[in-house]
Coordinates of C-alpha atoms in Angstrom, one line a residue:
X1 CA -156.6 -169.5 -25.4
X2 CA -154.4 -172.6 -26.3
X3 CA -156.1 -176.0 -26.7
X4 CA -155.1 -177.4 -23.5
X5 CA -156.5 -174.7 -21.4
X6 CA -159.8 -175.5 -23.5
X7 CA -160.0 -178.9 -22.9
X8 CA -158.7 -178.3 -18.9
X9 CA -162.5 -176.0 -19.0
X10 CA -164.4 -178.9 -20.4
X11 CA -163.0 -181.3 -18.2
X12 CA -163.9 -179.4 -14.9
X13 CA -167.0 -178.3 -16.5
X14 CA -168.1 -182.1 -16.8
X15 CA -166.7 -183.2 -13.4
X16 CA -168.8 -180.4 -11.9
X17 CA -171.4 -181.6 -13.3
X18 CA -171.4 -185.0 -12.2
X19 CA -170.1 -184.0 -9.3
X20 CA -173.3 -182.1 -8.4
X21 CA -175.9 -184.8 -10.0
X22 CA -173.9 -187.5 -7.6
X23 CA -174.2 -186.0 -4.4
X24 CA -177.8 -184.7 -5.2
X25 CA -178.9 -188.6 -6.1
X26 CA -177.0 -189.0 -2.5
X27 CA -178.8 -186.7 -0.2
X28 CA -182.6 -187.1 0.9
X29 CA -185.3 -184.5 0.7
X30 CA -185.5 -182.4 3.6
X31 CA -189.0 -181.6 4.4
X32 CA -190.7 -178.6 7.0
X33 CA -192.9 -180.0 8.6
X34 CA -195.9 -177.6 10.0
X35 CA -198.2 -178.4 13.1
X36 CA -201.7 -176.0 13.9
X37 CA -202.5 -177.2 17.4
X38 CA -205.1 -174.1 17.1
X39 CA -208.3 -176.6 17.6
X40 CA -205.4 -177.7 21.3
X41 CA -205.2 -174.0 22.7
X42 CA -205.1 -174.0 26.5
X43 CA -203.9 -177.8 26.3
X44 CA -200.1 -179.1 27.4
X45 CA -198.7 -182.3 26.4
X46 CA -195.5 -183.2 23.7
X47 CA -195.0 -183.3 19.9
X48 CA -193.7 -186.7 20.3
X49 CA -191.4 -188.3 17.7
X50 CA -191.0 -192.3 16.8
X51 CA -189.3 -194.1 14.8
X52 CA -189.2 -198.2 14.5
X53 CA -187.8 -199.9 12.0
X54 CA -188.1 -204.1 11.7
X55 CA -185.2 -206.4 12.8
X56 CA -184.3 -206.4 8.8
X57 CA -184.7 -202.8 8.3
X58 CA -181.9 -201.1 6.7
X59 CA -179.5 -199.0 9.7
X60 CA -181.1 -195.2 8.8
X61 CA -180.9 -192.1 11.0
X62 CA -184.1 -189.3 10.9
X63 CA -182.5 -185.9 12.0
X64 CA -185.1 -183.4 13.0
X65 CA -184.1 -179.7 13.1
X66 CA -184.6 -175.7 13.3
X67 CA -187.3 -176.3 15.9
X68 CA -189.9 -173.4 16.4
X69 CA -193.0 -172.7 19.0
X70 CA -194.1 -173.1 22.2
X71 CA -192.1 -176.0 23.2
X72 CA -191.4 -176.5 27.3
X73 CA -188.5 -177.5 28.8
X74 CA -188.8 -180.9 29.1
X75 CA -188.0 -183.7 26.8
X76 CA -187.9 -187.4 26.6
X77 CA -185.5 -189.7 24.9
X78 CA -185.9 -193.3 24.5
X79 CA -183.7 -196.0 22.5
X80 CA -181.4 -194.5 20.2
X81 CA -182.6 -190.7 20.4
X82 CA -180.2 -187.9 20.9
X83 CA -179.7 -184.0 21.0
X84 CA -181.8 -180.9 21.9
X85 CA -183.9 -178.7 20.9
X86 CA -181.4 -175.9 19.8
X87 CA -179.0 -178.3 18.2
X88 CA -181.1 -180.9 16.1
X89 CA -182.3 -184.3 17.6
X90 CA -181.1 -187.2 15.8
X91 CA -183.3 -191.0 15.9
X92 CA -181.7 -194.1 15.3
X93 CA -183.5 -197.6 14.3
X94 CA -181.1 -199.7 16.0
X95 CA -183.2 -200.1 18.9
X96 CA -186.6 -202.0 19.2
X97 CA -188.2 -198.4 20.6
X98 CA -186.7 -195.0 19.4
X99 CA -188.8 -192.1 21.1
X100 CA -188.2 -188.4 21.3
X101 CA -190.8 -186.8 22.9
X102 CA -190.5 -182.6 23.9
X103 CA -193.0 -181.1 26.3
X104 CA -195.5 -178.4 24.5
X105 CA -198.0 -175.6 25.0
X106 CA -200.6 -176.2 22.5
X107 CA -202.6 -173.6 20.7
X108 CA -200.2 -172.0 18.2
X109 CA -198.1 -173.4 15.2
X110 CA -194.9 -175.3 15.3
X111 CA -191.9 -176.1 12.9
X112 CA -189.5 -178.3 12.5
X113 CA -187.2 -180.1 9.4
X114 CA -187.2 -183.5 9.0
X115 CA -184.8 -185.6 6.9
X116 CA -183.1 -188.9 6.7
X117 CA -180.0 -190.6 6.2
X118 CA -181.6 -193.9 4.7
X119 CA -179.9 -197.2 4.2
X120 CA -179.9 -199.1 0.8
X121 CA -180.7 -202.4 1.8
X122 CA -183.1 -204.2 4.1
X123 CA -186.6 -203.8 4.9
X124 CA -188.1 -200.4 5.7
X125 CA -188.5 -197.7 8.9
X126 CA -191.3 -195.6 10.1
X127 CA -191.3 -192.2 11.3
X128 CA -194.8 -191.0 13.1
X129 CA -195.0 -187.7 14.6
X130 CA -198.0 -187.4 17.7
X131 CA -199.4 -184.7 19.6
X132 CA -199.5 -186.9 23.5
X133 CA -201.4 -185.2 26.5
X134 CA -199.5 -185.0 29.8
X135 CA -200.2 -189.4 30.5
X136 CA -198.7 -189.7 26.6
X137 CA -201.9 -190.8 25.2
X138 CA -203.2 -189.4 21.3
X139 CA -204.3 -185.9 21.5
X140 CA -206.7 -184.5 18.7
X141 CA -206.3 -187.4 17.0
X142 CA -206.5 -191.0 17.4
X143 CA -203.2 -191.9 15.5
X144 CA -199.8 -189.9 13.9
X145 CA -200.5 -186.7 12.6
X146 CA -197.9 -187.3 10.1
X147 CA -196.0 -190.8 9.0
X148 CA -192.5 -191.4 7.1
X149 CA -192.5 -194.4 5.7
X150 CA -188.9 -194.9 4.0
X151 CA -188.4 -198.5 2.4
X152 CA -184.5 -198.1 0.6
X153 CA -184.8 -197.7 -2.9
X154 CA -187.9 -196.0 -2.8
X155 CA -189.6 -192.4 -2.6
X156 CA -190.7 -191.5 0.8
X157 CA -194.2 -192.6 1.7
X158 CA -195.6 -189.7 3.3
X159 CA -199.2 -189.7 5.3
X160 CA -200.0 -186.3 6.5
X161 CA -203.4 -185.6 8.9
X162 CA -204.6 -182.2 7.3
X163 CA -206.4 -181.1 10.1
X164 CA -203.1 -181.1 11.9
X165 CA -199.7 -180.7 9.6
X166 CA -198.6 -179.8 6.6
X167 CA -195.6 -181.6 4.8
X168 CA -193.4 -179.6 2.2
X169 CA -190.4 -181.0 0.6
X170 CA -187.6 -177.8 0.9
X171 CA -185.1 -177.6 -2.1
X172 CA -181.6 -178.2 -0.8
X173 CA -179.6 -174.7 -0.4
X174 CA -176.6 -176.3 -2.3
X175 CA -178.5 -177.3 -5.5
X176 CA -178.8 -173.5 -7.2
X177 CA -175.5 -173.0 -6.0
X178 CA -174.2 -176.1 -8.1
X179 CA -176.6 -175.3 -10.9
X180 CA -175.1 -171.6 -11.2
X181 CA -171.6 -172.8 -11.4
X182 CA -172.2 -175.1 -14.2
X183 CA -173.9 -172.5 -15.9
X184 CA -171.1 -170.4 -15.5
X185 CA -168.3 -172.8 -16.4
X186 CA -170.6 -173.7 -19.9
X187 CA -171.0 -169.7 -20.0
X188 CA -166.8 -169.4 -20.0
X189 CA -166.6 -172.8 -22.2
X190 CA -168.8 -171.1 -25.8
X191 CA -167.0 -167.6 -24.7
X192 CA -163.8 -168.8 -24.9
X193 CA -164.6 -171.5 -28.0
X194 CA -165.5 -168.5 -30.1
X195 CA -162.5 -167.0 -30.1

């Protein structure tokens, strides 16, 4: 292998590498978010979704995604609140009031991703997730059964009720796939040095 071929295999080696550390730093977590409305069976209402952000707050977008359970047909959309159910709904914080609320049969479990496309500056946005009865007051609970609280330059603050939900933070599909092809590229790098 001549020199320049070497060095050509180092080069894209090490912009592969930063390559995939830059657009990790870039992306948010995505987090599954799980609701037991077990202690709700028999009861309708909505998982209602809301997210306020101050005057000041940096523009940010929560998308919410791969919706699962016993959701009804209905849905509300307030502010700067967009999509359905089998396509992702997307919140803005542009808006003084930024509502998604979908109509639910309460009893079993539902799932859903949450994640955010935050801005750098400003002062920070809240995401509270609610289980509402039919006149949208608390059900179950007297407040959010789960809070985001994203302030730029910081980790997500996270509040999670545990008689309600359960928050995990999913690994992005595209990170193993980056880390496998910079272990392959520094597999071919020593191979070919040794010869």
């Amino acid at each position: 292998m001549t020199r320049m071929t070497s060095m050509l295999l180092r080069l894209m080696l090490a912009l592969t590498l930063s390559l995939g550390a830059a657009s990790a730093a870039l992306a948010g977590p995505i987090y599954r978010v799980a609701v037991d409305t077990a202690a709700l069976a028999g009861q309708g209402g909505y998982v209602d979704f809301l997210f306020l952000g101050l005057g000041s707050a940096a523009p940010t977008r929560a998308m919410l995604s791969g919706f699962a359970g016993d959701f009804g047909a209905a849905s509300v959309f307030e502010g700067e609140a967009a999509g359905s159910l089998a396509g992702g709904v997307t919140l803005g914080n542009g808006t003084g009031w930024n509502e998604f609320a979908q109509a639910a049969s309460f009893g079993g479990l539902f799932e859903f991703f949450v994640s955010f496309d935050a801005g750098t500056v400003g002062d920070g946005t809240n995401l509270g997730i609610a289980l509402l009865d039919q006149d949208f007051n608390y059900l179950g609970a007297n407040a959010d059964i789960v809070t985001f609280a994203l302030q730029p330059g910081q980790a997500d603050a996270i509040s999670v009720n545990s008689g309600f939900a359960t928050v995990q933070a999913v690994p992005e599909p595209g990170t193993a796939l980056q880390v496998l092809t910079g272990l392959l590229l520094m597999g071919l790098v020593l191979r070919h040095g040794r010869r």
